[in-house]
Coordinates of C-alpha atoms and ligand atoms in Angstrom, one line a residue:
X4 CA 26.0 33.0 23.6
X5 CA 23.6 32.2 20.8
X6 CA 25.2 30.1 18.0
X7 CA 24.3 30.9 14.4
X8 CA 24.8 28.6 11.3
X9 CA 23.9 29.4 7.7
X10 CA 22.3 26.0 7.2
X11 CA 21.0 23.6 9.9
X12 CA 20.3 20.1 8.6
X13 CA 18.2 17.9 10.8
X14 CA 18.8 14.2 10.4
X15 CA 22.1 12.4 9.4
X16 CA 20.6 9.7 7.3
X17 CA 22.0 9.3 3.7
X18 CA 20.1 12.4 2.5
X19 CA 21.2 14.7 5.3
X20 CA 24.8 13.5 4.9
X21 CA 24.7 14.0 1.2
X22 CA 23.3 17.5 1.6
X23 CA 25.9 18.4 4.1
X24 CA 28.6 16.9 1.8
X25 CA 27.4 18.8 -1.2
X26 CA 27.2 22.1 0.8
X27 CA 30.6 21.4 2.2
X28 CA 32.0 20.7 -1.3
X29 CA 30.6 24.2 -2.3
X30 CA 32.2 25.8 0.8
X31 CA 28.9 26.5 2.5
X32 CA 29.1 26.3 6.3
X33 CA 26.4 24.0 7.8
X34 CA 25.7 21.9 10.8
X35 CA 24.0 18.5 10.8
X36 CA 22.3 17.2 13.9
X37 CA 21.2 13.6 14.4
X38 CA 19.2 12.3 17.3
X39 CA 20.9 8.9 17.4
X40 CA 24.5 8.0 17.9
X41 CA 24.8 7.1 14.2
X42 CA 24.7 3.4 14.6
X43 CA 22.5 1.6 12.0
X44 CA 20.6 -1.2 13.6
X45 CA 19.1 -2.4 10.4
X46 CA 20.3 -1.1 7.0
X47 CA 17.4 -0.1 4.8
X48 CA 18.7 0.9 1.3
X49 CA 21.4 -1.1 -0.5
X50 CA 21.2 0.1 -4.1
X51 CA 23.1 3.2 -5.0
X52 CA 21.6 4.4 -8.3
X53 CA 23.5 5.5 -11.3
X54 CA 22.7 9.2 -10.9
X55 CA 23.7 9.0 -7.2
X56 CA 27.0 7.5 -8.4
X57 CA 27.4 10.4 -10.8
X58 CA 27.1 12.8 -7.9
X59 CA 29.6 10.7 -6.0
X60 CA 31.9 11.0 -9.0
X61 CA 31.6 14.8 -8.9
X62 CA 32.3 14.7 -5.2
X63 CA 35.4 12.6 -5.8
X64 CA 34.1 9.6 -3.8
X65 CA 32.9 7.2 -6.5
X66 CA 35.9 5.0 -5.7
X67 CA 35.0 4.9 -2.0
X68 CA 31.6 3.6 -2.9
X69 CA 33.0 1.1 -5.5
X70 CA 35.5 -0.2 -3.0
X71 CA 32.9 -0.7 -0.2
X72 CA 33.1 -4.2 1.2
X73 CA 30.0 -5.7 -0.5
X74 CA 31.8 -8.3 -2.6
X75 CA 32.0 -7.4 -6.3
X76 CA 31.5 -11.0 -7.5
X77 CA 28.4 -11.7 -5.4
X78 CA 25.7 -12.6 -8.0
X79 CA 22.9 -10.1 -8.1
X80 CA 20.3 -12.6 -9.3
X81 CA 16.6 -12.3 -8.3
X82 CA 15.2 -15.8 -7.8
X83 CA 11.5 -16.6 -7.7
X84 CA 10.9 -19.8 -5.8
X85 CA 8.6 -21.9 -3.6
X86 CA 11.3 -22.4 -1.0
X87 CA 15.1 -22.5 -0.9
X88 CA 15.0 -26.3 -1.0
X89 CA 11.9 -26.4 -3.1
X90 CA 11.2 -25.3 -6.7
X91 CA 12.7 -22.5 -8.7
X92 CA 10.0 -20.7 -10.7
X93 CA 12.2 -18.2 -12.5
X94 CA 15.3 -16.1 -12.3
X95 CA 16.5 -12.8 -13.4
X96 CA 20.3 -13.1 -13.8
X97 CA 22.5 -10.2 -12.9
X98 CA 26.3 -10.3 -12.5
X99 CA 28.2 -9.3 -9.4
X100 CA 28.4 -5.5 -9.2
X101 CA 32.1 -5.6 -10.3
X102 CA 31.1 -7.1 -13.6
X103 CA 28.1 -4.9 -14.4
X104 CA 29.0 -2.4 -17.2
X105 CA 28.2 1.3 -17.1
X106 CA 25.2 2.1 -19.1
X107 CA 26.1 3.9 -22.4
X108 CA 24.6 7.1 -21.0
X109 CA 26.8 7.3 -18.0
X110 CA 30.4 7.1 -16.8
X111 CA 29.2 5.3 -13.7
X112 CA 27.1 2.3 -12.9
X113 CA 24.8 1.5 -10.0
X114 CA 26.4 -0.1 -7.0
X115 CA 25.2 -2.5 -4.3
X116 CA 26.3 -0.9 -1.1
X117 CA 24.0 -1.1 1.9
X118 CA 23.3 1.8 4.2
X119 CA 25.7 0.7 6.9
X120 CA 28.5 0.9 4.4
X121 CA 27.2 4.0 2.5
X122 CA 26.4 6.2 5.5
X123 CA 30.0 6.1 6.8
X124 CA 31.3 7.0 3.3
X125 CA 28.9 10.0 3.1
X126 CA 29.8 10.9 6.7
X127 CA 33.5 10.8 5.9
X128 CA 33.0 12.9 2.8
X129 CA 30.8 15.5 4.6
X130 CA 33.0 15.9 7.7
X131 CA 36.1 16.1 5.6
X132 CA 35.1 19.8 5.0
X133 CA 36.0 22.2 7.8
X134 CA 32.8 24.1 7.2
X135 CA 30.6 21.1 8.0
X136 CA 29.9 20.0 11.6
X137 CA 28.0 16.9 12.6
X138 CA 26.6 16.4 16.1
X139 CA 25.2 13.1 17.0
X140 CA 22.7 12.5 19.9
X141 CA 21.3 16.0 19.2
X142 CA 17.6 16.2 18.4
X143 CA 15.6 19.1 17.0
X144 CA 12.8 19.6 19.4
X145 CA 11.0 22.6 17.8
X146 CA 11.7 25.7 15.7
X147 CA 10.4 29.2 15.0
X148 CA 10.6 30.4 11.4
X149 CA 11.2 34.2 11.4
X150 CA 11.5 36.7 8.6
X151 CA 15.3 36.7 8.6
X152 CA 16.3 33.5 10.5
X153 CA 15.0 30.3 12.0
X154 CA 15.4 29.7 15.7
X155 CA 15.8 26.0 16.6
X156 CA 15.6 24.3 20.0
X157 CA 17.9 21.3 20.2
X158 CA 18.1 18.6 22.9
X159 CA 21.2 16.8 23.9
X160 CA 20.0 13.2 24.0
X161 CA 22.6 12.2 26.6
X162 CA 21.9 14.9 29.2
X163 CA 18.4 16.1 28.2
X164 CA 19.7 19.7 28.2
X165 CA 18.2 22.0 25.6
X166 CA 19.8 24.9 23.8
X167 CA 18.8 27.3 21.0
X168 CA 20.6 28.0 17.8
X169 CA 19.7 30.2 14.8
X170 CA 20.1 29.4 11.2
X171 CA 19.5 31.2 7.9
X172 CA 17.9 28.0 6.6
X173 CA 16.6 24.9 8.3
X174 CA 16.4 21.7 6.3
X175 CA 14.5 18.6 7.4
X176 CA 16.1 15.4 6.3
X177 CA 14.7 13.8 9.3
X178 CA 12.8 10.9 7.6
X179 CA 9.2 9.8 7.4
X180 CA 8.2 11.0 10.9
X181 CA 9.7 14.4 10.2
X182 CA 9.6 16.9 13.0
X183 CA 10.5 19.6 10.6
X184 CA 7.7 18.8 8.2
X185 CA 5.2 18.7 11.0
X186 CA 6.6 21.9 12.5
X187 CA 6.2 23.6 9.2
X188 CA 2.6 22.5 9.0
X189 CA 3.2 20.5 5.8
X190 CA 0.8 17.6 5.1
X191 CA 1.4 14.6 2.9
X192 CA -0.9 13.2 0.3
X193 CA -1.3 9.8 -1.2
X194 CA -1.8 6.3 0.3
X195 CA -0.6 6.0 3.9
X196 CA -0.4 2.2 4.0
X197 CA 0.3 -0.1 1.1
X198 CA 1.6 -3.1 3.2
X199 CA 2.6 -3.9 6.7
X200 CA 5.9 -5.6 6.6
X201 CA 8.2 -7.2 9.2
X202 CA 11.9 -7.0 8.4
X203 CA 14.2 -9.4 10.1
X204 CA 17.9 -9.1 9.9
X205 CA 19.6 -12.4 10.6
X206 CA 23.1 -13.8 10.5
X207 CA 23.8 -17.2 8.9
X208 CA 27.3 -17.6 7.7
X209 CA 26.7 -20.8 5.7
X210 CA 23.3 -19.7 4.2
X211 CA 24.2 -20.3 0.5
X212 CA 25.4 -23.9 1.3
X213 CA 22.1 -24.8 3.0
X214 CA 20.1 -24.7 -0.2
X215 CA 20.4 -25.4 -3.9
X216 CA 19.4 -21.9 -5.3
X217 CA 23.0 -20.6 -5.2
X218 CA 24.1 -17.1 -4.2
X219 CA 21.6 -14.4 -5.2
X220 CA 20.8 -10.9 -4.2
X221 CA 17.1 -11.5 -3.7
X222 CA 14.7 -14.4 -3.3
X223 CA 11.0 -13.9 -3.7
X224 CA 8.9 -16.7 -2.1
X225 CA 5.6 -17.7 -3.6
X226 CA 3.3 -20.0 -1.7
X227 CA -0.3 -21.1 -2.5
X228 CA -1.4 -17.6 -1.2
X229 CA 1.0 -15.8 -3.6
X230 CA 4.1 -13.8 -2.7
X231 CA 4.5 -13.9 1.0
X232 CA 8.2 -13.3 1.7
X233 CA 11.5 -12.0 0.4
X234 CA 15.1 -12.5 1.5
X235 CA 17.9 -10.3 0.4
X236 CA 21.7 -10.7 0.8
X237 CA 22.4 -7.6 2.8
X238 CA 26.2 -7.6 2.9
X239 CA 27.1 -10.4 0.4
X240 CA 28.4 -12.4 3.4
X241 CA 26.7 -13.6 6.5
X242 CA 23.8 -11.2 6.9
X243 CA 20.4 -11.4 5.3
X244 CA 17.1 -9.6 5.6
X245 CA 13.9 -11.4 5.5
X246 CA 10.8 -9.3 4.9
X247 CA 7.4 -10.9 5.7
X248 CA 4.9 -9.0 3.6
X249 CA 1.7 -8.9 5.7
X250 CA -1.7 -9.7 4.4
X251 CA -4.9 -7.7 5.1
X252 CA -5.8 -10.3 7.8
X253 CA -2.4 -10.5 9.3
X254 CA -0.2 -7.4 9.6
X255 CA 1.8 -8.1 12.7
X256 CA 4.4 -10.9 13.1
X257 CA 5.8 -12.0 16.4
X258 CA 8.9 -14.1 17.1
X259 CA 7.0 -17.4 16.6
X260 CA 5.8 -16.2 13.1
X261 CA 9.4 -15.1 12.3
X262 CA 10.9 -18.4 13.2
X263 CA 8.1 -20.3 11.3
X264 CA 8.7 -18.1 8.3
X265 CA 12.5 -18.8 8.3
X266 CA 11.8 -22.6 8.5
X267 CA 9.2 -22.4 5.7
X268 CA 11.6 -20.4 3.5
X269 CA 14.4 -22.9 3.9
X270 CA 12.1 -25.9 3.8
X271 CA 13.6 -27.2 7.1
X272 CA 15.2 -26.0 10.3
X273 CA 18.5 -24.3 10.2
X274 CA 20.8 -22.3 12.5
X275 CA 20.7 -18.5 12.4
X276 CA 20.9 -15.6 14.7
X277 CA 18.2 -12.9 14.7
X278 CA 20.0 -9.5 14.9
X279 CA 17.1 -7.1 14.7
X280 CA 13.4 -6.9 13.8
X281 CA 11.9 -3.8 12.2
X282 CA 8.2 -3.4 11.6
X283 CA 7.4 -0.8 9.0
X284 CA 4.6 0.4 6.8
X285 CA 5.1 0.8 3.1
X286 CA 3.6 4.1 2.0
X287 CA 3.0 6.1 -1.1
X288 CA 3.1 9.7 0.1
X289 CA 4.4 13.0 -1.1
X290 CA 4.5 16.2 0.9
X291 CA 2.1 18.9 -0.3
X292 CA 4.8 21.5 0.0
X293 CA 8.6 21.2 0.0
X294 CA 9.2 24.3 2.0
X295 CA 7.7 27.2 3.9
X296 CA 9.6 30.4 4.6
X297 CA 13.2 29.5 5.5
X298 CA 12.4 25.8 6.1
X299 CA 12.7 23.0 3.5
X300 CA 12.4 19.3 3.6
X301 CA 14.2 16.6 1.5
X302 CA 14.4 12.8 1.3
X303 CA 11.9 10.6 3.2
X304 CA 10.6 13.6 5.0
X305 CA 9.3 14.8 1.6
X306 CA 8.3 11.5 0.0
X307 CA 7.8 8.0 1.1
X308 CA 7.6 5.1 -1.4
X309 CA 7.9 1.4 -1.6
X310 CA 11.5 0.3 -1.8
X311 CA 10.6 -1.7 -5.0
X312 CA 12.8 0.0 -7.6
X313 CA 15.3 1.5 -5.2
X314 CA 14.2 5.0 -5.7
X315 CA 13.8 6.2 -2.1
X316 CA 17.2 7.4 -1.1
X317 CA 18.2 8.0 -4.6
X318 CA 15.3 10.4 -5.1
X319 CA 16.3 12.0 -1.8
X320 CA 19.9 12.6 -2.8
X321 CA 18.7 14.2 -6.0
X322 CA 16.6 16.5 -3.8
X323 CA 19.8 17.3 -1.8
X324 CA 21.8 18.2 -4.9
X325 CA 19.0 20.4 -6.3
X326 CA 18.6 22.3 -3.0
X327 CA 22.3 22.6 -2.2
X328 CA 23.4 24.8 -5.1
X329 CA 20.3 27.0 -4.6
X330 CA 21.2 27.5 -0.9
X331 CA 24.7 28.2 -1.9
X332 CA 23.6 30.8 -4.5
X333 CA 21.2 32.5 -2.1
X334 CA 23.7 32.6 0.7
X335 CA 26.3 34.1 -1.6
X336 CA 23.9 36.7 -2.9
X337 CA 23.6 35.7 -6.5
X338 CA 20.6 33.5 -6.1
X339 CA 17.4 35.4 -6.8
X340 CA 14.3 35.6 -4.6
X341 CA 12.5 32.8 -6.6
X342 CA 15.4 30.4 -6.7
X343 CA 14.6 28.4 -3.5
X344 CA 11.0 28.3 -4.5
X345 CA 12.0 26.4 -7.6
X346 CA 13.2 23.5 -5.4
X347 CA 9.6 22.4 -5.0
X348 CA 8.6 23.1 -8.6
X349 CA 11.5 20.9 -9.7
X350 CA 11.5 18.1 -7.2
X351 CA 7.9 17.5 -6.2
X352 CA 6.8 16.3 -9.7
X353 CA 9.8 13.9 -9.7
X354 CA 8.7 12.4 -6.3
X355 CA 5.1 12.1 -7.6
X356 CA 6.3 10.1 -10.5
X357 CA 8.7 8.0 -8.5
X358 CA 6.3 7.0 -5.7
X359 CA 3.7 5.8 -8.3
X360 CA 6.4 3.8 -10.2
X361 CA 7.5 2.2 -6.9
X362 CA 3.9 1.2 -6.1
X363 CA 3.6 -0.3 -9.6
X364 CA 6.6 -2.4 -8.9
X365 CA 5.1 -3.6 -5.6
X366 CA 1.9 -4.5 -7.4
X367 CA 3.9 -6.6 -9.8
X368 CA 5.6 -8.3 -6.9
X369 CA 2.3 -9.0 -5.2
X370 CA 0.4 -9.9 -8.5
X371 CA 0.7 -13.6 -7.5
X372 CA -1.9 -12.8 -4.8
X373 CA -4.4 -12.1 -7.5
X374 CA -3.2 -14.7 -10.0
X375 CA -2.5 -17.4 -7.5
X376 CA -0.2 -20.3 -8.5
X377 CA -2.0 -23.5 -9.4
X378 CA -1.4 -26.4 -7.0
X379 CA 0.9 -28.2 -9.5
X380 CA 3.4 -25.4 -9.0
X381 CA 4.3 -27.1 -5.7
X382 CA 4.2 -30.7 -6.9
X383 CA 6.7 -33.0 -8.6
X384 CA 6.3 -34.6 -12.0
X385 CA 6.4 -33.8 -15.6
X386 CA 2.9 -32.2 -15.8
X387 CA 3.7 -30.1 -12.7
X388 CA 7.0 -29.1 -14.3
X389 CA 5.2 -27.8 -17.4
X390 CA 2.7 -25.8 -15.4
X391 CA 5.5 -24.5 -13.1
X392 CA 7.6 -23.3 -16.1
X393 CA 4.6 -21.5 -17.5
X394 CA 3.7 -19.8 -14.3
X395 CA 7.3 -19.0 -13.5
X396 CA 7.9 -17.5 -17.0
X397 CA 4.8 -15.2 -16.5
X398 CA 6.0 -14.0 -13.1
X399 CA 9.6 -13.5 -14.3
X400 CA 8.3 -11.4 -17.2
X401 CA 6.0 -9.5 -14.8
X402 CA 9.0 -8.6 -12.6
X403 CA 11.2 -7.5 -15.4
X404 CA 10.9 -3.8 -14.6
X405 CA 12.3 -3.2 -11.2
X406 CA 16.0 -3.3 -12.0
X407 CA 15.6 -1.5 -15.4
X408 CA 14.6 1.9 -14.3
X409 CA 17.1 4.3 -15.9
X410 CA 14.1 6.4 -17.2
X411 CA 13.7 7.3 -13.5
X412 CA 17.2 7.2 -12.2
X413 CA 18.6 9.3 -15.0
X414 CA 15.7 10.5 -17.0
X415 CA 14.0 12.8 -14.6
X416 CA 13.6 16.3 -16.0
X417 CA 12.6 19.8 -14.8
X418 CA 10.6 20.6 -17.9
X419 CA 8.2 23.0 -16.2
X420 CA 10.7 24.6 -13.9
X421 CA 10.4 28.4 -13.5
X422 CA 14.2 28.7 -13.7
X423 CA 14.6 26.8 -16.9
X424 CA 14.6 28.7 -20.2
X425 CA 12.4 26.6 -22.6
X426 CA 13.7 26.4 -26.1
X427 CA 10.4 25.7 -27.9
X428 CA 11.2 22.1 -28.7
X429 CA 8.5 19.5 -27.6
X430 CA 9.3 17.6 -24.5
X431 CA 10.3 14.0 -25.4
X432 CA 8.2 11.3 -23.7
X433 CA 9.3 10.3 -20.2
X434 CA 10.8 6.9 -20.4
X435 CA 10.7 4.1 -17.8
X436 CA 13.1 1.2 -18.4
X437 CA 15.0 3.0 -21.2
X438 CA 16.6 6.4 -21.2
X439 CA 17.5 8.6 -24.1
X440 CA 19.8 11.5 -23.4
X441 CA 18.6 14.9 -24.3
X442 CA 20.0 18.4 -23.7
X443 CA 16.5 20.0 -23.8
X444 CA 16.5 22.6 -21.0
X445 CA 15.5 21.0 -17.7
X446 CA 17.1 17.7 -18.6
X447 CA 20.3 16.2 -17.1
X448 CA 23.1 17.3 -19.4
X449 CA 24.2 14.3 -21.5
X450 CA 27.3 12.2 -20.9
X451 CA 29.8 11.9 -23.7
X452 CA 33.2 10.5 -23.4
X453 CA 36.0 13.1 -24.0
X454 CA 39.3 12.4 -25.6
X455 CA 41.1 12.1 -22.3
X456 CA 38.6 9.4 -21.1
X457 CA 36.8 11.8 -18.9
X458 CA 33.1 12.6 -19.3
X459 CA 31.3 15.8 -20.2
X460 CA 29.7 15.4 -16.8
X461 CA 33.1 16.2 -15.3
X462 CA 32.9 19.7 -16.7
X463 CA 30.0 20.7 -14.5
X464 CA 30.1 21.6 -10.8
X465 CA 30.2 24.5 -8.5
X466 CA 29.1 27.2 -10.9
X467 CA 27.4 27.4 -14.3
X468 CA 29.2 26.1 -17.3
X469 CA 28.7 27.6 -20.7
X470 CA 29.5 25.0 -23.4
X471 CA 30.6 26.3 -26.8
X472 CA 30.2 23.4 -29.1
X473 CA 31.6 23.3 -32.6
X474 CA 34.3 24.9 -34.7
X475 CA 32.8 28.3 -35.3
X476 CA 30.4 29.2 -32.6
X477 CA 29.4 32.5 -30.9
X478 CA 31.6 33.5 -28.0
X479 CA 28.7 33.8 -25.5
X480 CA 30.2 37.1 -24.3
X481 CA 26.7 38.5 -23.6
X482 CA 25.9 35.6 -21.2
X483 CA 29.3 35.9 -19.5
X484 CA 28.9 39.6 -19.0
X485 CA 25.4 39.3 -17.7
X486 CA 26.5 36.5 -15.4
X487 CA 29.4 38.6 -14.1
X488 CA 27.2 41.5 -13.5
X489 CA 24.8 39.4 -11.4
X490 CA 27.7 37.7 -9.6
X491 CA 26.8 34.3 -11.1
X492 CA 29.9 32.1 -11.2
X493 CA 30.3 30.8 -14.8
X494 CA 33.0 29.3 -16.8
X495 CA 33.2 28.7 -20.5
X496 CA 34.3 25.4 -22.0
X497 CA 34.8 25.1 -25.8
X498 CA 34.6 21.7 -27.3
X499 CA 34.8 20.9 -31.0
X500 CA 33.6 17.3 -31.1
X501 CA 30.8 16.1 -33.3
X502 CA 29.8 13.5 -30.7
X503 CA 29.2 16.2 -28.1
X504 CA 27.4 18.4 -30.6
X505 CA 25.2 15.5 -31.5
X506 CA 24.2 15.0 -27.9
X507 CA 23.7 18.6 -27.1
X508 CA 22.2 19.8 -30.4
X509 CA 23.0 23.5 -30.0
X510 CA 26.1 25.6 -30.3
X511 CA 25.7 27.2 -26.9
X512 CA 24.5 25.3 -23.9
X513 CA 24.3 26.6 -20.4
X514 CA 24.6 23.9 -17.7
X515 CA 23.6 24.6 -14.1
X516 CA 25.7 23.7 -11.0
X517 CA 23.7 20.5 -10.6
X518 CA 24.3 19.3 -14.1
X519 CA 21.0 20.1 -15.6
X520 CA 20.6 22.2 -18.7
X521 CA 19.4 25.7 -18.0
X522 CA 19.4 27.3 -21.5
X523 CA 20.6 26.4 -25.0
X524 CA 20.7 28.1 -28.4
X525 CA 22.6 28.4 -31.6
X526 CA 23.2 32.1 -31.2
X527 CA 23.7 34.3 -28.1
X528 CA 20.4 35.3 -26.6
X529 CA 19.2 38.7 -27.6
X530 CA 18.6 39.6 -23.9
X531 CA 21.3 37.7 -22.0
X532 CA 20.5 39.5 -18.8
X533 CA 16.9 38.1 -18.9
X534 CA 18.3 34.5 -19.4
X535 CA 20.7 34.9 -16.5
X536 CA 18.0 36.4 -14.3
X537 CA 15.7 33.6 -15.1
X538 CA 18.1 30.8 -14.4
X539 CA 19.2 32.3 -11.1
X540 CA 15.7 32.8 -10.0
X541 CA 15.7 36.6 -9.9
X542 CA 12.2 37.9 -9.1
X543 CA 12.6 40.7 -11.6
X544 CA 11.4 38.5 -14.4
X545 CA 7.7 38.1 -14.5
X546 CA 6.4 34.8 -15.8
X547 CA 4.5 36.4 -18.8
X548 CA 7.4 38.6 -19.7
X549 CA 9.7 35.6 -19.7
X550 CA 7.4 33.6 -21.9
X551 CA 7.4 36.4 -24.4
X552 CA 11.2 36.5 -24.3
X553 CA 11.5 32.7 -24.6
X554 CA 9.2 32.8 -27.7
X555 CA 11.3 35.6 -29.2
X556 CA 14.7 34.0 -28.5
Ligands
FAD618 C1 13.7 -2.4 3.3 C2 14.1 -1.1 2.6 C3 15.0 -1.1 1.5 C4 15.3 0.1 0.8 N1 16.1 0.0 -0.2 C5 16.5 1.1 -0.9 C6 17.4 1.1 -1.9 O1 18.0 0.1 -2.3 N2 17.7 2.3 -2.6 C7 17.1 3.5 -2.2 O2 17.4 4.5 -2.8 N3 16.3 3.5 -1.2 C8 15.9 2.4 -0.5 N4 15.1 2.5 0.6 C9 14.6 3.7 1.0 C10 15.7 4.5 1.8 O3 16.2 3.7 2.8 C11 15.2 5.8 2.3 O4 14.6 6.5 1.3 C12 16.3 6.6 2.9 O5 16.9 6.0 4.0 C13 15.9 8.0 3.3 O6 16.9 8.7 3.7 P1 16.7 10.0 4.6 O7 18.1 10.4 5.0 O8 15.8 10.9 3.9 O9 15.9 9.5 5.9 P2 16.3 8.5 7.0 O10 17.2 7.4 6.5 O11 15.0 8.0 7.7 O12 17.1 9.3 8.0 C14 16.5 10.3 8.8 C15 17.4 10.6 10.0 O13 16.9 11.7 10.8 C16 17.0 11.4 12.2 N5 16.0 12.2 12.9 C17 14.7 12.1 12.8 N6 14.1 13.1 13.6 C18 15.1 13.8 14.1 C19 15.1 14.9 15.0 N7 14.0 15.5 15.5 N8 16.3 15.5 15.3 C20 17.5 14.9 14.8 N9 17.5 13.8 14.0 C21 16.3 13.3 13.7 C22 16.7 9.9 12.2 O14 17.3 9.4 13.5 C23 17.4 9.4 11.0 O15 18.8 9.1 11.3 C24 14.7 1.3 1.3 C25 13.9 1.3 2.3 C26 13.5 0.2 3.0 C27 12.6 0.2 4.2

């Protein structure tokens, strides 16, 4: 018998698992298939960004991430050095994750939790919902996108047997070599190769005691040729990842190169065990489309960026959250015909911005290849010390961007979204290392601490939330009636707190299920039905008509 699922998700990496979890949290039945058995040979991501942590908070799993076994007191310093037993050129100091405070704009902070700790957390979250099923060793082979359903052919990787399954929607979270993206005929644009890198996961229990640099999250090694290697503390214990960053004349590194690199990094021989080697190409690519018909892509299948800045998975999880409530709305019947199309309008510009910023961070890291260190940087003596200090200070300053990116992690906005009701205010500049909260439609709704210690963010979730802010504000009945008539889930929350009004700036603010502002005003809109139709992506509102209404409201 042919099996049917509302949503079929291909790929159980962090983005597929987050999408399944968010759909499950909304009560939307879905199936995730994953071609592997779920084991992670080499964890890639390890920085869970602050916005991702806000999603985890909404899902009720922020504590699970916080309590993951990456030690809270492991210093997160970034050290720039000639070798572990050589010279330190500079250092950015960061406390262990347990001691890093939340930024003032969020009730959460970023967390250092590598993929082999995070994926099991997301899996536990997603599969905790009866409506979510997860099948490992099951690959998508091909699919046919029809007018009212998608037919997918799946292969059991253990037996080789194939079967078909139909779905209302097929979502490719199947990574950079996405079968779904290719099957949908979606191309990617950008720079296909920035560097050729060899990642080596190795075990060395006494690593910190073998050198004088102390415990740190990341070491960036600079030789006479410039930056040539990084080593990061993967689990804050015995496992480390060395990345040999290739040069134009040497892109491939074999075992002899790997062992020579480890010896050069330490400054002498030492005992270690190589656990895995992964050769990968750093790219700056964004898919030209985020969906075709009933097929959508998210995460690395939609954008590939340098890990410098930790935006890859975090951007993908934002995709998942944006897509999830729209799928929910459409499957429940209140989402309009344009709602799913807005996924691309909202998320693709964010990816374009993030891939470019990630490349800029990479260029900073490799800037020593253009401005090579003078020979004294590697020599002893007072004169060499002075030159080393100057060079190190320059590089440390150059690198002071990558871990200060809340303008990206929190400050992404959907200013030009077709389902956001513009309020006529000018768009504030997009920030980079800083982030100023705004409740301008399209922005993430601001965080303000409430009297019980919770956050305004805790008010948002499965449906729309209409905030009534102030002592004597309009009731918002028109919006509520229009929402009820269209079947849009909406609740009203009244708050009389000057701090909240200061952050939101209007008496009435309509917040979407993903925590972004959809509409705001000091009075009820004259045509509440038009606002509700716009924010639920109903086709009935033509773009020009809406612009006129926006101007009039
Ligand atoms: C060294 C490194 C460090 C990084 N650090 C960070 C970081 O700190 N923070 C951050 O946000 N990002 C980081 N990234 C990027 C991050 O790892 C990726 O963006 C993230 O893994 C993407 O998740 P995904 O679920 O979209 O894709 P993937 O993790 O690639 O998962 C895709 C899954 O789909 C499966 N699949 C593929 N094809 C099929 C098929 N046909 N059928 C079934 N299953 C299929 C694959 O087996 C895989 O499990 C880093 C990347 C690297 C390389």
